[in-house]
Coordinates of N, CA, C and O in Angstrom, one line a residue:
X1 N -2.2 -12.1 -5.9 CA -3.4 -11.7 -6.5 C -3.6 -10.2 -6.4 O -2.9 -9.5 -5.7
X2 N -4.6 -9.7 -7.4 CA -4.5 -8.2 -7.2 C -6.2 -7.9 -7.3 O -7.1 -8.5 -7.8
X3 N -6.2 -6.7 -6.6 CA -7.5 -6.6 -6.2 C -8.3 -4.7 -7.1 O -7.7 -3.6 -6.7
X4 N -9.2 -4.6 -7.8 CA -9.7 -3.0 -8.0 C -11.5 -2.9 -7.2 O -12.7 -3.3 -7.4
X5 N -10.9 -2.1 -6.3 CA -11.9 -1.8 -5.6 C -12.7 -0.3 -6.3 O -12.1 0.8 -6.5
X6 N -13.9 -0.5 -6.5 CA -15.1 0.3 -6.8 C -15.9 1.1 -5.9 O -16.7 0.4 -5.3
X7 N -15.9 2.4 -5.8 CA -16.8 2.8 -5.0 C -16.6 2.8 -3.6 O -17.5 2.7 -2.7
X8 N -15.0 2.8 -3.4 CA -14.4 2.4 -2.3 C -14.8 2.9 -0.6 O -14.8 2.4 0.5
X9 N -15.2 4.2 -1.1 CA -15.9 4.8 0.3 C -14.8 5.0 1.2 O -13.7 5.5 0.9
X10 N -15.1 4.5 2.4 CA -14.1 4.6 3.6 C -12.5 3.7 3.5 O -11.7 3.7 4.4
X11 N -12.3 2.8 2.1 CA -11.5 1.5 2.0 C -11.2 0.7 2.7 O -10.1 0.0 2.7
X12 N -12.2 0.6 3.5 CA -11.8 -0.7 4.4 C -11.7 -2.1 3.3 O -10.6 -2.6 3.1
X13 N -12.8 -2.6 2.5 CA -12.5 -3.4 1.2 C -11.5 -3.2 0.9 O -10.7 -4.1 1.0
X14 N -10.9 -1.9 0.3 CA -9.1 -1.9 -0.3 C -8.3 -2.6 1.0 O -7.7 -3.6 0.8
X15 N -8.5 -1.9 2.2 CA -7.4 -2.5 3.3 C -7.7 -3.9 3.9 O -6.8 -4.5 4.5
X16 N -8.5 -4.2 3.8 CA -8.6 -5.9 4.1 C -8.1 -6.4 3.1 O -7.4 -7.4 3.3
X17 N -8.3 -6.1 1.9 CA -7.9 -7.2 0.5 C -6.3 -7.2 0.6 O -5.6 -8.3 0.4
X18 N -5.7 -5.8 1.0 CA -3.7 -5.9 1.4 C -3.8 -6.4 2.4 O -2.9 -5.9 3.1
X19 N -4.7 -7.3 3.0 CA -4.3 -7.3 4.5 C -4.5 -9.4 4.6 O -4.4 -10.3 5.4
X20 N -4.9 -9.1 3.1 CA -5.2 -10.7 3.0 C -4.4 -11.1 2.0 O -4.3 -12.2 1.5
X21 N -3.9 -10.1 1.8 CA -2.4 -10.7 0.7 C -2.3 -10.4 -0.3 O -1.4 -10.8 -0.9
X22 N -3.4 -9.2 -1.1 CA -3.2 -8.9 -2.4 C -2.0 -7.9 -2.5 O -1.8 -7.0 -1.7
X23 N -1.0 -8.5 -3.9 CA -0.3 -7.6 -4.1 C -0.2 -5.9 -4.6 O 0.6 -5.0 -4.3
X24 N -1.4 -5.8 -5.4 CA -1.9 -4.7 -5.5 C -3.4 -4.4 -5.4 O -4.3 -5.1 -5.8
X25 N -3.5 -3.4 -4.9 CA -5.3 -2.7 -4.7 C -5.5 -1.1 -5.6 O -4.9 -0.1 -5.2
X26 N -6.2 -1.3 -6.5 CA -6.0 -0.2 -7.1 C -7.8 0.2 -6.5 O -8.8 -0.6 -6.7
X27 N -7.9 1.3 -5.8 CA -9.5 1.8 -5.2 C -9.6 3.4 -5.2 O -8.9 4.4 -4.8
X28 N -10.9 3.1 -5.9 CA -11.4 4.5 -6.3 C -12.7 4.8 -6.1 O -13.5 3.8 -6.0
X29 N -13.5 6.4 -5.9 CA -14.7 6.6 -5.6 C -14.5 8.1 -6.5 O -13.5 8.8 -6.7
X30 N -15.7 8.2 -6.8 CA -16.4 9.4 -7.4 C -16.2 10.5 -6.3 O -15.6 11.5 -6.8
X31 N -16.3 10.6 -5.0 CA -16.8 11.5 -4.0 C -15.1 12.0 -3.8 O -14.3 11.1 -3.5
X32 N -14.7 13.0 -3.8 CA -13.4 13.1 -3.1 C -13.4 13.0 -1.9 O -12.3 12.6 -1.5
X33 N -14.3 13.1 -0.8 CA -14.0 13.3 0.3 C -14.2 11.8 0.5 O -13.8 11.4 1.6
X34 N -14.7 10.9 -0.1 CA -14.5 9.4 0.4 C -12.8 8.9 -0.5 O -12.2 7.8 -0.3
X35 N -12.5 10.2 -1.6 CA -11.0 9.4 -1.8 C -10.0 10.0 -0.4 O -9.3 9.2 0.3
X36 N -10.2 11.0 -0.2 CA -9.1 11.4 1.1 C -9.6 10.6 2.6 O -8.9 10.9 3.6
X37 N -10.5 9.9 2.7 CA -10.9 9.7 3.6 C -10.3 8.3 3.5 O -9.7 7.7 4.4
X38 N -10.5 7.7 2.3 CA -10.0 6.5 1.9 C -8.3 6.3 2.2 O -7.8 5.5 3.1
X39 N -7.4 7.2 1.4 CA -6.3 7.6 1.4 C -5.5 7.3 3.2 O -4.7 6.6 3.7
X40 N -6.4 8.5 3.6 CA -6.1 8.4 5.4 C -6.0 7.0 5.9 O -5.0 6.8 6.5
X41 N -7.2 5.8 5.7 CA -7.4 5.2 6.0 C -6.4 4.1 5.9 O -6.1 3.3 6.8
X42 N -5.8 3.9 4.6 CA -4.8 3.2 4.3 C -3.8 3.8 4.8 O -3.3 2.8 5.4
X43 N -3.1 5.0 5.1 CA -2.3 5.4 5.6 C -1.9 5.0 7.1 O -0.8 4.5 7.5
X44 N -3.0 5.2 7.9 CA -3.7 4.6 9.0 C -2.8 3.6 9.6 O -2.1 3.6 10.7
X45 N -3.3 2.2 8.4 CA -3.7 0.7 8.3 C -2.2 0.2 8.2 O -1.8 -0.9 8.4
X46 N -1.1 1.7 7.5 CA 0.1 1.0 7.0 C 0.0 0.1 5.5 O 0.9 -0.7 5.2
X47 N -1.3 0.5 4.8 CA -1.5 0.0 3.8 C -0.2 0.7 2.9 O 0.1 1.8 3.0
X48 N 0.5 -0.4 1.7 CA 1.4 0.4 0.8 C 1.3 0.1 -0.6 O 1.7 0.7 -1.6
X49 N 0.5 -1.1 -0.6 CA -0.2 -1.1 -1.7 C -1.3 -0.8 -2.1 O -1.7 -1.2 -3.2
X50 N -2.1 -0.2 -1.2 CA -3.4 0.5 -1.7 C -2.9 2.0 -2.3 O -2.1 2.8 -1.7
X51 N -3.5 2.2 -3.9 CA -3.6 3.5 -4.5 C -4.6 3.9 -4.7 O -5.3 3.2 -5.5
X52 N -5.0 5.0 -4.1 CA -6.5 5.6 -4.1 C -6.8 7.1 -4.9 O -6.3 8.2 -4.7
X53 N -7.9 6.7 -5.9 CA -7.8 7.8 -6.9 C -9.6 7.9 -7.2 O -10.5 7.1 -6.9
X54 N -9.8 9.5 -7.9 CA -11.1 9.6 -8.1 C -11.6 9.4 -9.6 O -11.3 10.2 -10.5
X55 N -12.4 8.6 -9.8 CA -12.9 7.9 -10.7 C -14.1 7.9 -11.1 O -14.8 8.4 -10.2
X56 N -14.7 7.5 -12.3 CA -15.9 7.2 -12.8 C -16.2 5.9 -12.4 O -15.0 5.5 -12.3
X57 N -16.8 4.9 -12.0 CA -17.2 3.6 -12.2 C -17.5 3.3 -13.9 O -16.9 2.5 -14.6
X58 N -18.6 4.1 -14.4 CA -18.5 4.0 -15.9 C -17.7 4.0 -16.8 O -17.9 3.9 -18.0
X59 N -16.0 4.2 -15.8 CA -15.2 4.3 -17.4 C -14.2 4.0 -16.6 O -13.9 4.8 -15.8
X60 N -13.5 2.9 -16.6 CA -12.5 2.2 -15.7 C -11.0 1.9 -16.8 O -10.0 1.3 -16.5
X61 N -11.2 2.6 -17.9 CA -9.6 2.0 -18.7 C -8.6 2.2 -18.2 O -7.6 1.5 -18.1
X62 N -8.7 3.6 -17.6 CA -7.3 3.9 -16.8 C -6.6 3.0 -15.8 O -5.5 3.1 -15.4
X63 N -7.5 1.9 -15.5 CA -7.0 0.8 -14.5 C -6.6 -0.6 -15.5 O -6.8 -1.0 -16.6
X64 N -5.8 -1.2 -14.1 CA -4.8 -2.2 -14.7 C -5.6 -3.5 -14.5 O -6.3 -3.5 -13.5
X65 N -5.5 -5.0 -15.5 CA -6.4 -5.2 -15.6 C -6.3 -6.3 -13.5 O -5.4 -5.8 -12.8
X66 N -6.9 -7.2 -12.9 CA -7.0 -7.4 -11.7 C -7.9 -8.8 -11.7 O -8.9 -9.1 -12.4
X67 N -7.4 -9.5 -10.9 CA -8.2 -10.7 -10.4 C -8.8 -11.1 -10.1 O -9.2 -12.3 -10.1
X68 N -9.6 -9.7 -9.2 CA -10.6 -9.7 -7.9 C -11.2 -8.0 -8.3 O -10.4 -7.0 -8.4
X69 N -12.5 -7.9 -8.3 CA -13.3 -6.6 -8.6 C -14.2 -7.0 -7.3 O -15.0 -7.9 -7.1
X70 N -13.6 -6.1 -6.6 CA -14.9 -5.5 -5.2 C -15.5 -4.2 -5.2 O -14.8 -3.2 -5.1
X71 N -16.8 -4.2 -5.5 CA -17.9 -3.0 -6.1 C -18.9 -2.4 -5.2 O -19.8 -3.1 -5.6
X72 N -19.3 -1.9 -4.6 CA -19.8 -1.2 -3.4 C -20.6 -0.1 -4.5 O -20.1 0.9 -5.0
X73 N -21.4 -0.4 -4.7 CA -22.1 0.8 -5.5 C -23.5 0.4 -5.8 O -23.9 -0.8 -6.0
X74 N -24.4 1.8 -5.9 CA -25.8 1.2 -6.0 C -26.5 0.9 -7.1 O -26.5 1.7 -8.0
X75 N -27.4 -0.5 -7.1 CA -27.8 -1.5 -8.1 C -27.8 -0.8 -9.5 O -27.5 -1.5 -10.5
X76 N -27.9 0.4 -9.7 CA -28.0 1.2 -11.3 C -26.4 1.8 -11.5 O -26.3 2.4 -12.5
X77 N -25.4 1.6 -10.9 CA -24.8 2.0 -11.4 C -23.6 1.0 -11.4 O -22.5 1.3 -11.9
X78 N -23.9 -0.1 -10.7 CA -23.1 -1.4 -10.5 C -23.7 -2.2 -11.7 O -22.9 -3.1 -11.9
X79 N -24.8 -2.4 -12.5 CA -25.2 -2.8 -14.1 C -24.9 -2.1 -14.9 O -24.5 -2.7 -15.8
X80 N -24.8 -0.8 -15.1 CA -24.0 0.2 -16.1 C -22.8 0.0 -15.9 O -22.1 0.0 -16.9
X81 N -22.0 -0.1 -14.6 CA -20.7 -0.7 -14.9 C -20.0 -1.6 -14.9 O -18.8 -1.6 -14.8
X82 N -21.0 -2.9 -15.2 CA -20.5 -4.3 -15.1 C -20.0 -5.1 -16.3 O -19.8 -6.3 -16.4
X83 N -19.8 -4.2 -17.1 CA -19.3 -4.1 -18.8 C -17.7 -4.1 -18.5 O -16.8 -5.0 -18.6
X84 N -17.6 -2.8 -18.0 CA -16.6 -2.3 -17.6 C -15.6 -3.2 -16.6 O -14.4 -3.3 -16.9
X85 N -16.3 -3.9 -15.4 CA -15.4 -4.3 -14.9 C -15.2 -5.6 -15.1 O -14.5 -6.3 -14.4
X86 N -15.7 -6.0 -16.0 CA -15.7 -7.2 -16.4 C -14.8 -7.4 -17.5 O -14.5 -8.6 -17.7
X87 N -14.2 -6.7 -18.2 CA -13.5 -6.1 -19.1 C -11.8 -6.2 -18.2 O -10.8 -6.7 -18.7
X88 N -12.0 -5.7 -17.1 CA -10.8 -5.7 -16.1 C -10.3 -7.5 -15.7 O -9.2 -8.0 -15.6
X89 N -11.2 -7.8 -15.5 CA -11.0 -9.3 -14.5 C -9.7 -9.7 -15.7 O -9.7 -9.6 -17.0
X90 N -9.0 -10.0 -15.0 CA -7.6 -11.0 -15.3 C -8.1 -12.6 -15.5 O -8.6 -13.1 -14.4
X91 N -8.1 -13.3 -16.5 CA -8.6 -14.3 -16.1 C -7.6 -15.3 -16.9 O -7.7 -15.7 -18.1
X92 N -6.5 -15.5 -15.6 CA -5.6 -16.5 -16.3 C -4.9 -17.4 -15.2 O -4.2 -18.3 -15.5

């Protein structure tokens, strides 16, 4: 299964989801200092399928689409982008 983590922050979400078996974790945040901090953390973790990049939540095409959307973001901008990630879910 494959996992796109939203608003990923510190990525503990991205590193538990490779740590429970997803093949891929694609996790992203607006803030750079929560993508490098993210990045570290997978590094850390030994994570090798987490890719951590900085992103819009509002505009998700650049990602692939995924089976599992984990969203950490607050209530206004997790309904502005639930178009979006809904659009992603793999559903097969």
């Amino acid at each position: 299964w494959t996992a796109l983590d939203a608003g990923t922050g510190s990525g503990i979400l991205a590193i538990a989801a490779e740590k429970l078996g997803a093949s891929r974790v694609e996790a992203f945040d607006f803030d750079p200092a929560c993508v490098r901090i993210a990045k570290e953390n997978a590094r850390v973790n030994r994570c090798r399928r987490v890719r951590v990049t900085k992103a819009d939540a509002r505009d998700v095409r650049a990602f692939a689409p995924a089976d599992v959307v984990i969203a950490n973001l607050f209530s206004e901008l997790l309904m502005a982008s639930a178009p979006g990630f809904a659009s992603k879910l793999q559903l097969d």
